[in-house]
XYZ file of C-alpha atoms in Angstrom:
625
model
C -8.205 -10.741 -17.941
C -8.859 -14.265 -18.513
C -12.277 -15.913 -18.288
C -14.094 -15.745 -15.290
C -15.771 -19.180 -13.235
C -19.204 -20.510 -13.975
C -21.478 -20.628 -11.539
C -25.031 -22.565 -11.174
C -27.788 -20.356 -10.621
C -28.344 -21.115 -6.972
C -25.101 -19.474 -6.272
C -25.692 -16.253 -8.440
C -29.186 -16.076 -6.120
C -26.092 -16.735 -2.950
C -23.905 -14.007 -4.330
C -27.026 -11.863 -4.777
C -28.181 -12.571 -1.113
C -24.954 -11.237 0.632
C -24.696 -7.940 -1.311
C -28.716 -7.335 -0.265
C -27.640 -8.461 3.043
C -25.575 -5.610 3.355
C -27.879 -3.195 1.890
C -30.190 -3.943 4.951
C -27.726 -4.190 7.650
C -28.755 -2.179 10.720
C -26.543 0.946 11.018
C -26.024 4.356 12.193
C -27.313 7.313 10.864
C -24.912 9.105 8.749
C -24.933 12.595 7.056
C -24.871 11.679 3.488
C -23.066 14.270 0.932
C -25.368 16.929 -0.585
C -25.832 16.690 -3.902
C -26.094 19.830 -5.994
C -24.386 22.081 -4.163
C -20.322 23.478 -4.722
C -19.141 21.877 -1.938
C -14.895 22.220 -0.195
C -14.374 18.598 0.668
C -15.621 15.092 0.455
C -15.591 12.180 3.000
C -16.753 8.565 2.913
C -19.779 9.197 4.898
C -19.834 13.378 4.342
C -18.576 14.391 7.962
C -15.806 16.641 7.318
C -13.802 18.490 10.389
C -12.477 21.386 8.278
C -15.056 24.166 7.299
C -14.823 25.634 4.141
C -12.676 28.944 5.256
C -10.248 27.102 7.355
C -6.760 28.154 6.879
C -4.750 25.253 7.336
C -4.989 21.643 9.029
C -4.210 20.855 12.359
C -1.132 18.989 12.056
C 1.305 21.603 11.163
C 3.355 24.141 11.740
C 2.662 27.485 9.279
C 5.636 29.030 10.629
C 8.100 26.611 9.961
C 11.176 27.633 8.442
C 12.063 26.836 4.580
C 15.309 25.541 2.946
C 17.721 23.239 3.501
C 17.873 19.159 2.269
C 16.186 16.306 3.093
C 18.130 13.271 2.089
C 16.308 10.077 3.073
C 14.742 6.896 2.929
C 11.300 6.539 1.832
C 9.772 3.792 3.817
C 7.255 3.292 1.742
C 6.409 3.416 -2.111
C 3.197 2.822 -4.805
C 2.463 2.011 -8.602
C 5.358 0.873 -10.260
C 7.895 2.498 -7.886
C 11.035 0.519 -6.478
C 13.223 1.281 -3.473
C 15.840 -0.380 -5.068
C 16.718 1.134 -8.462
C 15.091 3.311 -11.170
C 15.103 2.768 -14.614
C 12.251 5.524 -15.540
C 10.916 8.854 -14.935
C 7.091 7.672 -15.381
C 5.427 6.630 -12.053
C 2.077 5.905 -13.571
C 2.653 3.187 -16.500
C 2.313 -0.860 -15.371
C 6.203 -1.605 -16.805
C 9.274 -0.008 -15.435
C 10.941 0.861 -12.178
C 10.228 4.510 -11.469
C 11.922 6.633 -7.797
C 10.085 6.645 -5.190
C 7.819 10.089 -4.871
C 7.783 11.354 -8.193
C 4.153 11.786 -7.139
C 5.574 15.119 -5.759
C 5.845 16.586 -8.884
C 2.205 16.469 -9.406
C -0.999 18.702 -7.875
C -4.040 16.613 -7.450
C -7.701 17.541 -7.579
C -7.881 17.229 -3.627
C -5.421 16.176 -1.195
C -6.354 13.873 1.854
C -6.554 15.361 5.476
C -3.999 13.063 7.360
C -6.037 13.635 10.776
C -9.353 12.488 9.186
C -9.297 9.091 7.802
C -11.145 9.604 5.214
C -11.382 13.326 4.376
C -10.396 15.172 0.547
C -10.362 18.827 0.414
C -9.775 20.879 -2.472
C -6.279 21.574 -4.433
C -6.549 22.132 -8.043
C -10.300 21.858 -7.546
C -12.035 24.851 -5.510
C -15.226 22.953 -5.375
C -16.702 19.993 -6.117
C -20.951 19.655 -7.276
C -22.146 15.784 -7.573
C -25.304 15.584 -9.459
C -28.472 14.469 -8.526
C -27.965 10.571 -9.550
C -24.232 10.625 -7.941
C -23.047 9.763 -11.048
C -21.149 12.797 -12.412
C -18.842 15.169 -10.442
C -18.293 18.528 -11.339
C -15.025 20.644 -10.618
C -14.451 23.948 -10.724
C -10.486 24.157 -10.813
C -8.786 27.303 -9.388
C -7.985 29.140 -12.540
C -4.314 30.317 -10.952
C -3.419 26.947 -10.898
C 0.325 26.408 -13.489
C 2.487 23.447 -14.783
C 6.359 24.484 -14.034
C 6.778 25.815 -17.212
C 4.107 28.601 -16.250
C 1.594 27.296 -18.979
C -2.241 26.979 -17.152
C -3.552 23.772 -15.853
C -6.527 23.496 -17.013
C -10.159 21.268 -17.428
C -8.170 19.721 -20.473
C -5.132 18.298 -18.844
C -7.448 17.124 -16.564
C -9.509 15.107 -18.341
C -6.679 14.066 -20.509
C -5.298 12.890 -17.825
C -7.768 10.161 -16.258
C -9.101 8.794 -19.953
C -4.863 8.367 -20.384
C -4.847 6.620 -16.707
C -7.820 4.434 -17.394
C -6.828 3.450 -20.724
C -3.022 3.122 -20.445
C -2.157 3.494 -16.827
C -0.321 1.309 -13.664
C -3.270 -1.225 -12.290
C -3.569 1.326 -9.548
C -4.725 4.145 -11.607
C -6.767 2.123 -13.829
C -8.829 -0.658 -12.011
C -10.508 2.671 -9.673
C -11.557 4.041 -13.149
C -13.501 0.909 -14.826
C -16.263 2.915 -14.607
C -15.442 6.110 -15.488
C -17.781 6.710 -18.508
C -16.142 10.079 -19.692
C -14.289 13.128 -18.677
C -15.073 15.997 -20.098
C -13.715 19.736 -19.890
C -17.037 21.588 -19.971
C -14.752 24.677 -19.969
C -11.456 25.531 -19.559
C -11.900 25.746 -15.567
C -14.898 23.063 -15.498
C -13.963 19.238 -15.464
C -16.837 16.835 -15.432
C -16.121 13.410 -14.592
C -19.040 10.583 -15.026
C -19.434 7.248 -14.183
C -21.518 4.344 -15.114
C -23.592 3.582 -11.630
C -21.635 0.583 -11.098
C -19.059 2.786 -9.421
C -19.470 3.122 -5.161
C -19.950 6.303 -3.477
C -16.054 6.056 -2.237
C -14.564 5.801 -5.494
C -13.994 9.342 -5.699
C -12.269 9.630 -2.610
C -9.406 7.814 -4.254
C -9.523 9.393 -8.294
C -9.669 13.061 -7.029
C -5.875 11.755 -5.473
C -4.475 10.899 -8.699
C -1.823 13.279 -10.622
C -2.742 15.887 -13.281
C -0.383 15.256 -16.424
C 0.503 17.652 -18.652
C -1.441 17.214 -22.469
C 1.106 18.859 -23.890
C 3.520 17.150 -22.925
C 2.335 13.395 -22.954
C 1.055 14.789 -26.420
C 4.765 15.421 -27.484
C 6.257 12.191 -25.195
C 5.389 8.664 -24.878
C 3.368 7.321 -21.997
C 5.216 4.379 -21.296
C 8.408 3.454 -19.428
C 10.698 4.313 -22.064
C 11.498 8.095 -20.548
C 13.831 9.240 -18.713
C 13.454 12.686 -19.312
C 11.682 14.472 -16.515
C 8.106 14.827 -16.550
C 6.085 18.159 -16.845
C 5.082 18.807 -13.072
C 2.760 21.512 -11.510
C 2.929 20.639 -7.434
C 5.310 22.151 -4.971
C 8.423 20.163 -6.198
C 10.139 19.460 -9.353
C 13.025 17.241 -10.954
C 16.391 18.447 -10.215
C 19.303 16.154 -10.642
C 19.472 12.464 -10.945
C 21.336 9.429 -11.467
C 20.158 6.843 -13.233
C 19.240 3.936 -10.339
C 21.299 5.340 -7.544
C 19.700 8.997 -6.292
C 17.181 11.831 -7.555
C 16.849 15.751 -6.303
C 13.212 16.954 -6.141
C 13.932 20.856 -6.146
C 11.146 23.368 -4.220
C 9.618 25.422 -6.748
C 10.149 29.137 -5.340
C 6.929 30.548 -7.073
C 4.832 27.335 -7.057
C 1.192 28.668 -7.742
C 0.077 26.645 -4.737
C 1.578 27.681 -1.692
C -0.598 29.466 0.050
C -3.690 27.616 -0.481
C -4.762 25.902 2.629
C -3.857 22.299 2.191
C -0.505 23.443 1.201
C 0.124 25.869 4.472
C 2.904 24.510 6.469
C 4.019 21.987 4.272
C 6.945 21.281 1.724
C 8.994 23.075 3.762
C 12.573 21.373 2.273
C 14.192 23.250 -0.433
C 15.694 19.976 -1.878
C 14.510 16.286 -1.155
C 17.010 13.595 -2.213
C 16.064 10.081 -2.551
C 18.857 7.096 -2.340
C 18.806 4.129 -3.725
C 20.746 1.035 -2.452
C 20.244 -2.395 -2.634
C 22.132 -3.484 0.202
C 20.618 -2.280 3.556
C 24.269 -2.748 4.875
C 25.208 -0.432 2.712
C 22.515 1.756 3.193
C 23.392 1.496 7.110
C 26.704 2.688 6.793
C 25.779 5.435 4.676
C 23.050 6.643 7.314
C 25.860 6.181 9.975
C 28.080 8.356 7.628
C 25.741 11.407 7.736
C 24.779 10.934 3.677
C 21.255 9.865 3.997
C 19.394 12.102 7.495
C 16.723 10.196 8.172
C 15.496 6.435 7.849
C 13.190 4.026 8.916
C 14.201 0.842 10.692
C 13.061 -2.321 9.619
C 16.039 -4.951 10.392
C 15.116 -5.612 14.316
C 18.908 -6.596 14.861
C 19.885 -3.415 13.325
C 17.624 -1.465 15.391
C 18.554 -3.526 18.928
C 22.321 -3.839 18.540
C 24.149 -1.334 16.004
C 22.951 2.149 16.812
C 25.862 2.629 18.941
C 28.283 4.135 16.069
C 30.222 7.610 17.534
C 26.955 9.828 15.989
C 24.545 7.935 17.691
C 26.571 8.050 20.959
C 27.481 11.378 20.953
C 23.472 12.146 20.430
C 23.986 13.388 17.101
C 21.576 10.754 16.093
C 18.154 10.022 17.207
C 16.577 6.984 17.886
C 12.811 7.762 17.945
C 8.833 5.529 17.639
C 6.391 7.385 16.605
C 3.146 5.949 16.915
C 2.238 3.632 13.916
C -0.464 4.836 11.360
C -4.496 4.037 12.207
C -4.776 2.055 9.016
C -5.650 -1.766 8.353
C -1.869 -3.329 7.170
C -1.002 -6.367 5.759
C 2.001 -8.278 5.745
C 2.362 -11.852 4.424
C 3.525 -14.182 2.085
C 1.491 -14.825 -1.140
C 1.384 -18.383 -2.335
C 0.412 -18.299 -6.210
C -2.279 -20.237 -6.862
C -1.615 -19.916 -10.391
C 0.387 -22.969 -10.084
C -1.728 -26.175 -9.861
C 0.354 -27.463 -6.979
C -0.491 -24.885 -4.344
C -5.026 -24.818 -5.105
C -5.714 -27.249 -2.604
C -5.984 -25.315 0.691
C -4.433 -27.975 2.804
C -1.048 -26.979 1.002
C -0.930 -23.719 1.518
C -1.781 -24.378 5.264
C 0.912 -27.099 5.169
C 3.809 -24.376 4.134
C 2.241 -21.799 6.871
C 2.645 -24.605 9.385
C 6.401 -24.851 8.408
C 6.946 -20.888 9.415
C 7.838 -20.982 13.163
C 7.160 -17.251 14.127
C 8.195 -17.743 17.398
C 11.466 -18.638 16.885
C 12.147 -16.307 14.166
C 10.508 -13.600 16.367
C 13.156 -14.880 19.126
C 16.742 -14.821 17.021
C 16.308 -12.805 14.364
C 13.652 -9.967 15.464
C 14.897 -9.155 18.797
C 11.448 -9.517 20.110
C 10.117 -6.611 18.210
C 7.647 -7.652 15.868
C 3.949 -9.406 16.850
C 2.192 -12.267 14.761
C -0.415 -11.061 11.866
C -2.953 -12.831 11.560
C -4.968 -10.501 9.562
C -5.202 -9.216 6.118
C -6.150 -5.843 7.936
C -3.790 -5.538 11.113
C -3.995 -2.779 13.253
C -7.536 -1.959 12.532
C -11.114 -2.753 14.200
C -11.560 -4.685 10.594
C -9.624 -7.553 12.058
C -11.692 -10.623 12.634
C -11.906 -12.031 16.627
C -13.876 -14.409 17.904
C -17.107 -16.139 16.012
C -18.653 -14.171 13.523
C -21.669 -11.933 15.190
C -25.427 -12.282 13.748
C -24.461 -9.220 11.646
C -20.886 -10.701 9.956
C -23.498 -14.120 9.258
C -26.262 -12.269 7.453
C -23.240 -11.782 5.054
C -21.413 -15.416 5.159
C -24.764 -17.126 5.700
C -25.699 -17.080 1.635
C -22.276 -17.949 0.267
C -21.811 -20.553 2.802
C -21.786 -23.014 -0.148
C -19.282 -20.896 -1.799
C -16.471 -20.421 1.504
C -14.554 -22.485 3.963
C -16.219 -24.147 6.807
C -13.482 -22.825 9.060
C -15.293 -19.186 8.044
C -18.006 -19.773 10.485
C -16.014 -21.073 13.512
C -13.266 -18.766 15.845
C -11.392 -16.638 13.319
C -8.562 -18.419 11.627
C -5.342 -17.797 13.163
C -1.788 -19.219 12.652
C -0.343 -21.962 14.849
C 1.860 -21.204 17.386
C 4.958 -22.945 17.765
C 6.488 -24.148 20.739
C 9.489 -21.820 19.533
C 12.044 -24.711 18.989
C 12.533 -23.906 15.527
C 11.490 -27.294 14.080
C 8.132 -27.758 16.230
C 7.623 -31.791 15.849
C 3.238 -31.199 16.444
C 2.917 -28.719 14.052
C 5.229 -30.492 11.652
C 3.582 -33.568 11.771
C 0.199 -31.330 10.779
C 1.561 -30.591 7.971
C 2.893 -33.787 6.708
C -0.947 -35.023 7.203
C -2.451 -31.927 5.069
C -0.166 -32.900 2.591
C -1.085 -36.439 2.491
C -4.612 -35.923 2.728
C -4.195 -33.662 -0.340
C -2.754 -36.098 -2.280
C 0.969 -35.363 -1.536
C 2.618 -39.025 -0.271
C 6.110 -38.901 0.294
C 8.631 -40.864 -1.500
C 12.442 -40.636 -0.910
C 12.994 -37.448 0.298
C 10.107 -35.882 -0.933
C 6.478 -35.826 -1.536
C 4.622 -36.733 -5.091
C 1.210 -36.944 -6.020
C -0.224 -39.870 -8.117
C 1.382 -38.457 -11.357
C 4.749 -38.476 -9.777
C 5.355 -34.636 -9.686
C 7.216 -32.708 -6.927
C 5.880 -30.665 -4.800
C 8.407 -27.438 -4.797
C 8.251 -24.045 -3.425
C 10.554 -21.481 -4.152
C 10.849 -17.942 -2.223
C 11.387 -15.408 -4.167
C 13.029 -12.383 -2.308
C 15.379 -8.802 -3.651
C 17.340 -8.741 -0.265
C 19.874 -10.924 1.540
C 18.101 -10.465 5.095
C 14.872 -12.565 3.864
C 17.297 -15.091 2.947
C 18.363 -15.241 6.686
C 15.009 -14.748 8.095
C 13.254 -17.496 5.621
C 16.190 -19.989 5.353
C 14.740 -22.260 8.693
C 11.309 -21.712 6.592
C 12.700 -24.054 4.146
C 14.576 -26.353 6.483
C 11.237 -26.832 7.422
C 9.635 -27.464 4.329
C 12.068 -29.537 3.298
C 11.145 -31.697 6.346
C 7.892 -32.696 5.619
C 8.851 -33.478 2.104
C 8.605 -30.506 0.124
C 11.398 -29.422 -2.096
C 11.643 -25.800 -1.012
C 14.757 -23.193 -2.284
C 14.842 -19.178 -1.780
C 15.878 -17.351 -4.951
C 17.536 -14.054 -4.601
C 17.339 -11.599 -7.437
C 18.014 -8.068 -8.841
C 15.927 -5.173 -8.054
C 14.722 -5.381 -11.948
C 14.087 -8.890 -11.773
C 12.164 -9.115 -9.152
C 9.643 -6.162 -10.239
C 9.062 -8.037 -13.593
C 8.818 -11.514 -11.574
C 5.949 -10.157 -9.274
C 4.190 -8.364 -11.748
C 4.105 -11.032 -14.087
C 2.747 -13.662 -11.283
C 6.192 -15.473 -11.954
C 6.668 -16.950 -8.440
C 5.616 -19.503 -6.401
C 6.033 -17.788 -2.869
C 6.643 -13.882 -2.412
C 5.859 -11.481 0.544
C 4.705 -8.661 0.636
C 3.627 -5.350 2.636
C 0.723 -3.194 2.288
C -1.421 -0.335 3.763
C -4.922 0.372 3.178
C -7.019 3.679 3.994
C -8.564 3.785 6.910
C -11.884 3.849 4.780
C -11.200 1.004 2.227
C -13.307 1.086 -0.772
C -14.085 -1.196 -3.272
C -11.745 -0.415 -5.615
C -8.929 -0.512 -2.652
C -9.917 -3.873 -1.978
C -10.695 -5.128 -5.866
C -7.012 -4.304 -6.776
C -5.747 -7.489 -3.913
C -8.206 -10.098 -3.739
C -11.302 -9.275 -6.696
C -11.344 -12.364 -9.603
C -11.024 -9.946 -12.194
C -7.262 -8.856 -11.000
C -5.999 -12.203 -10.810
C -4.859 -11.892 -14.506
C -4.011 -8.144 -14.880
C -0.760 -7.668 -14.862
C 0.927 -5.683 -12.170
C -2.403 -5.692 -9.861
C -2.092 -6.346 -6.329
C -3.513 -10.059 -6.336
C -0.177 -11.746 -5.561
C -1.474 -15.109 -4.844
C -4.406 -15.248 -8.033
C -7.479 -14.935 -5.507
C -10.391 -15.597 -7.925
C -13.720 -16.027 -5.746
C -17.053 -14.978 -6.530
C -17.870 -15.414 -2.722
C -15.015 -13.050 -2.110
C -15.943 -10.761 -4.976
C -19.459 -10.533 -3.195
C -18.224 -9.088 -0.046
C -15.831 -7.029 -1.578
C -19.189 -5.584 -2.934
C -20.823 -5.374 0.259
C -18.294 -3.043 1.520
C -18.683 -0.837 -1.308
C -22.525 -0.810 -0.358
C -21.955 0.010 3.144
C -23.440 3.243 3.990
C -22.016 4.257 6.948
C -18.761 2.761 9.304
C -20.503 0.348 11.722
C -22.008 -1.400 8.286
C -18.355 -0.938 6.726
C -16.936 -2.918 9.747
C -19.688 -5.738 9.992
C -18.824 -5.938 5.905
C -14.278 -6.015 6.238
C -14.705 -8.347 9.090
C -16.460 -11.105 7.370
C -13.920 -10.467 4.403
C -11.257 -10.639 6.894
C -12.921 -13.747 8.012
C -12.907 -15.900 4.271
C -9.635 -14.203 3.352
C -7.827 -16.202 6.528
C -9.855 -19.287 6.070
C -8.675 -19.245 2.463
C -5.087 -19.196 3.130
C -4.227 -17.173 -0.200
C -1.993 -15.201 2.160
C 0.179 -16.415 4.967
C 0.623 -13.223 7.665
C 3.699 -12.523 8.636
C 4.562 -10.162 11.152
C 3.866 -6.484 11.805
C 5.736 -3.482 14.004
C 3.648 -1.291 16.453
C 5.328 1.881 15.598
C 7.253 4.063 12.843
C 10.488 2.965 14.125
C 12.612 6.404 13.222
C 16.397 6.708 13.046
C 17.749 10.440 12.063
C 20.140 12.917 12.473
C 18.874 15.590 15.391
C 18.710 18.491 13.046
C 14.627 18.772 12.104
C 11.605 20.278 13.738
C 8.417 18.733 13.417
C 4.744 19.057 14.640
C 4.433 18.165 18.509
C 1.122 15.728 17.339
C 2.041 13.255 14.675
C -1.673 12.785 12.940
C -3.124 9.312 13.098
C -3.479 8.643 9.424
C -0.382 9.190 7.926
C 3.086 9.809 8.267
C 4.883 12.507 5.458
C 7.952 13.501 6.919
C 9.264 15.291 3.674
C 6.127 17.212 3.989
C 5.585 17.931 7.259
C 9.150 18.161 8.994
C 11.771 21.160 8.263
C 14.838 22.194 9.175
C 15.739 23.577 12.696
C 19.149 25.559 12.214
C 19.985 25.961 15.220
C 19.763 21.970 16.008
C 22.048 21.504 12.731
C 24.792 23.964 13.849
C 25.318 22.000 16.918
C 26.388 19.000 15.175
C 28.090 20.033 12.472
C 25.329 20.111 9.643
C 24.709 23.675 9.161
């Protein structure tokens, strides 16, 4: 993981101040989970809305209809997953491209309540006991619950599974489990999972969502990338057919154990899912317009303001629908890899964001449609505004020493251009950073006292960042920096980005509404900076930083949690590790008019495959019956 910065002891005693500063933080009073008691759910701050004999959540439909095929688009994707390609069958290792939600395959512990933004009831587990010290969590596991093969699931896969995920698993799995001491099957229905202390309160929240492997069969199999033969499953769907990088069936299991369990009611309702792969979005247009793939999100702004007027469309066989966006923190934005000497001084980093003209971009190539970031946590009440209150400054107040000056003025926000495309002011800005930081320009471009370049290549896997970021480096190459775009394969660019093997790459993310520690350590904590895979794109490696990650993880209740993400919101901008990009207000939704779904999309998460169905009657009317 590398070796980790020195500090004198005045800033330990700094780093130490902030995380007591949150620790005394004035808050609301919040109903803390019981402790020694079987209990149905969990939450961040132990308000649940479901009781324990509720019979299915809010946001479905139980009597929707079964069957049929989902072909689609996943708009979104985790662990070592690709959009692009597939090259493995195992989602959970660091190495390999696996499809996109082979995580159906696999029953959980608890699911998450999409209407709660925080809430875990039970699946495999029927209860849940935390001990006295809220160090060890006992489960009682439902003993009906099966792997497809109609062998039991039981406290030994179980704790197989999250010693094989800590020790061997995708940066995702892992980094939540550092401090997992042991998991132990007290029984063959009893798992016991315990941690060191140094774990948060919320870091269960996110290990009771990770998949239950089969012993048996990682026993008999590899755990690494290598496979291609389908894994041993247990949830509602399993492998069917698959090609090799272009599509994969998920197949409904008829007598899945699960399906009448509450969290399940309503749900999986397609008898097939099919996943596509293309990496052309042209291509994946014209297959959309075709009838192959059913339903899609848009994110090409022209493509969604000018071409959905193909005879499908027209004729209303095809549905242009936004639903409202998800009430999570997201971040979009280009890492700049501080790995690479070049790119450490601040006033560099700046210098490239001040080459980005948004406005214009926003103008003729988005149609209008997207709005500025300017947050690492967009379209959440953990974005930064304004000065930081009395509360945010008993946090920033002790690592002053230790974080920009800019932290403790008006949030930092990008410049806005005058839209012309090559904005003269804002160029000029950066041609001063850049001098100031030791970059003096000579011939064409700039060169420090050793006589290195300063060069910045884009790294992108698609044809329409070329477009979009190709006046980016017009731009850069202005002011003197010698500035390319390199477009690569699907494969290459996985292994590029996990291996830190950029200088510029962006990126999009979601967090939980309720971001823990371990959410938050996997982007921007010192000790991911050199793992492999992790989330910490641009090599973020600052104490001060790690020290209000911590404080979030100490908050005990959401006022204290929102004091705690703002003033990390607040360093993380000042920093300029990340430049935002731009962000859409909605799920913008193309399919073919053939589904039902719930009237009430909930606020904190969007399934389609598991939430919409099949409406036959809409399907005979245009031809997909």
């Amino acid at each position: 993981m590398g070796r980790q910065p020195v500090l004198p002891r005045r800033d330990f005693l700094a780093l130490g101040a902030a995380a007591t500063a949150a620790a005394l933080l004035p808050g609301l009073a919040f109903a803390e989970t019981p402790t020694g008691v079987k209990l149905h759910g969990l939450s961040a701050f132990g308000d649940l809305k479901y009781k324990p004999d509720f019979t299915h959540f809010d946001y479905v439909n139980v009597d929707a209809p079964q069957g049929g095929t989902f072909n689609f688009l996943p708009p979104n994707w985790g662990a070592n997953q690709s959009p692009l390609t597939f090259n493995t069958l195992n989602s959970f290792v660091p190495k390999g491209d696996s499809p996109q939600r082979m995580e159906m395959c696999f029953d959980q512990l608890m699911v998450r309540a999409f209407d709660e933004p925080d809430a875990v009831y039970g699946l495999v587990a029927e209860s849940v006991t935390i001990s006295d010290d809220r160090n060890s969590f006992t489960f009682s596991l439902r003993p009906q619950a099966r792997f497809h093969d109609g062998t039991p699931l039981s406290a030994e896969d179980a704790a197989f599974t999250f010693k094989l995920l800590k020790d061997k698993g995708h940066p995702d799995y892992a980094l939540p489990l550092t401090h997992l001491v042991d998991a132990v099957a007290v029984d063959a229905h009893t798992l016991q999972l315990k941690f060191s202390g140094k774990h948060t309160a919320r870091t269960i929240l996110n290990v009771v969502l990770f998949p239950i492997l089969s012993k048996a069969f990682y026993t008999a199999n590899p755990f690494d990338s290598s496979q291609m033969n389908p894994p041993l499953g247990s949830s509602a769907y399993k492998v069917g057919r698959w090609s090799a990088g272009r599509w994969i069936e998920y197949e409904r299991v008829p007598d899945y154990w699960g399906n009448d369990l509450p969290v399940n009611r309503g749900q999986n309702n397609f008898g097939r899912i099919r996943v596509e792969f293309y990496q052309d979005r042209n291509v994946a247009f014209e297959a959309f317009k075709k009838g192959e793939i059913l339903y899609r999100e848009e994110f090409t702004s022209r493509v969604w303001a000018k071409q959905y007027d193909f005879p499908a469309a027209v004729a209303g066989k095809v549905v242009k629908h936004e639903f409202p966006a998800d009430t999570v923190p997201a971040m979009q934005a280009t890492a700049v890899n501080q790995r690479r000497e070049q790119f450490r001084d601040p006033r560099v980093r700046q210098a490239i964001a001040l080459c980005f003209d948004f406005e214009w971009t926003r103008r003729n190539f988005f149609y209008g449609s997207y709005q500025r970031s300017q947050s690492c946590f967009e379209k959440s009440d953990f974005r930064a505004e304004g000065t930081p209150s009395p509360q945010e400054l008993a946090l920033l107040e002790p690592l002053r020493n230790q974080i920009p000056p800019e932290t403790f003025g008006e949030a930092v926000t990008q410049a806005v251009s005058n839209g012309s495309g090559r904005d003269r002011k804002l160029l000029s800005q950066a041609v001063k950073l850049l001098a100031d930081a030791g970059w003096k320009r000579s011939g064409d471009f700039v060169k420090n006292d050793k006589g290195g370049q300063l060069s910045a290549e884009i790294l992108v896997d698609d044809e329409t960042f070329e477009q979009v970021y190709a006046p980016w480096v017009e731009n850069m190459k202005a002011v003197g920096i010698h500035a390319s775009i390199r477009l690569v394969d699907a494969a290459q660019y996985q292994l590029r980005q996990n291996s830190f093997d950029f200088d510029l790459i962006s990126a999009a993310f979601s967090f939980t509404a309720t971001p823990t520690r371990d959410d938050l350590e996997i982007f921007f904590h010192s000790r991911t900076a050199a793992i492999s895979g992790s989330r910490n794109l641009p090599g973020t490696a600052s104490p001060a930083i790690d020290a209000l990650i911590d404080a979030v993880g100490a908050a005990k209740d959401r006022e204290t949690l929102t004091i705690a993400m703002r003033a990390l919101d607040r360093v993380l901008r000042a920093r300029r590790d990340w430049i935002p990009s731009w962000f859409a207000a909605n799920h913008r939704s193309a399919y073919w008019d053939m589904f039902g779904f719930p009237e009430h999309k909930p606020d904190f998460g969007f399934p389609v495959e598991a939430l919409w169905w099949v409406d036959k009657g809409k399907a005979a009317k245009i031809g997909k019956a």
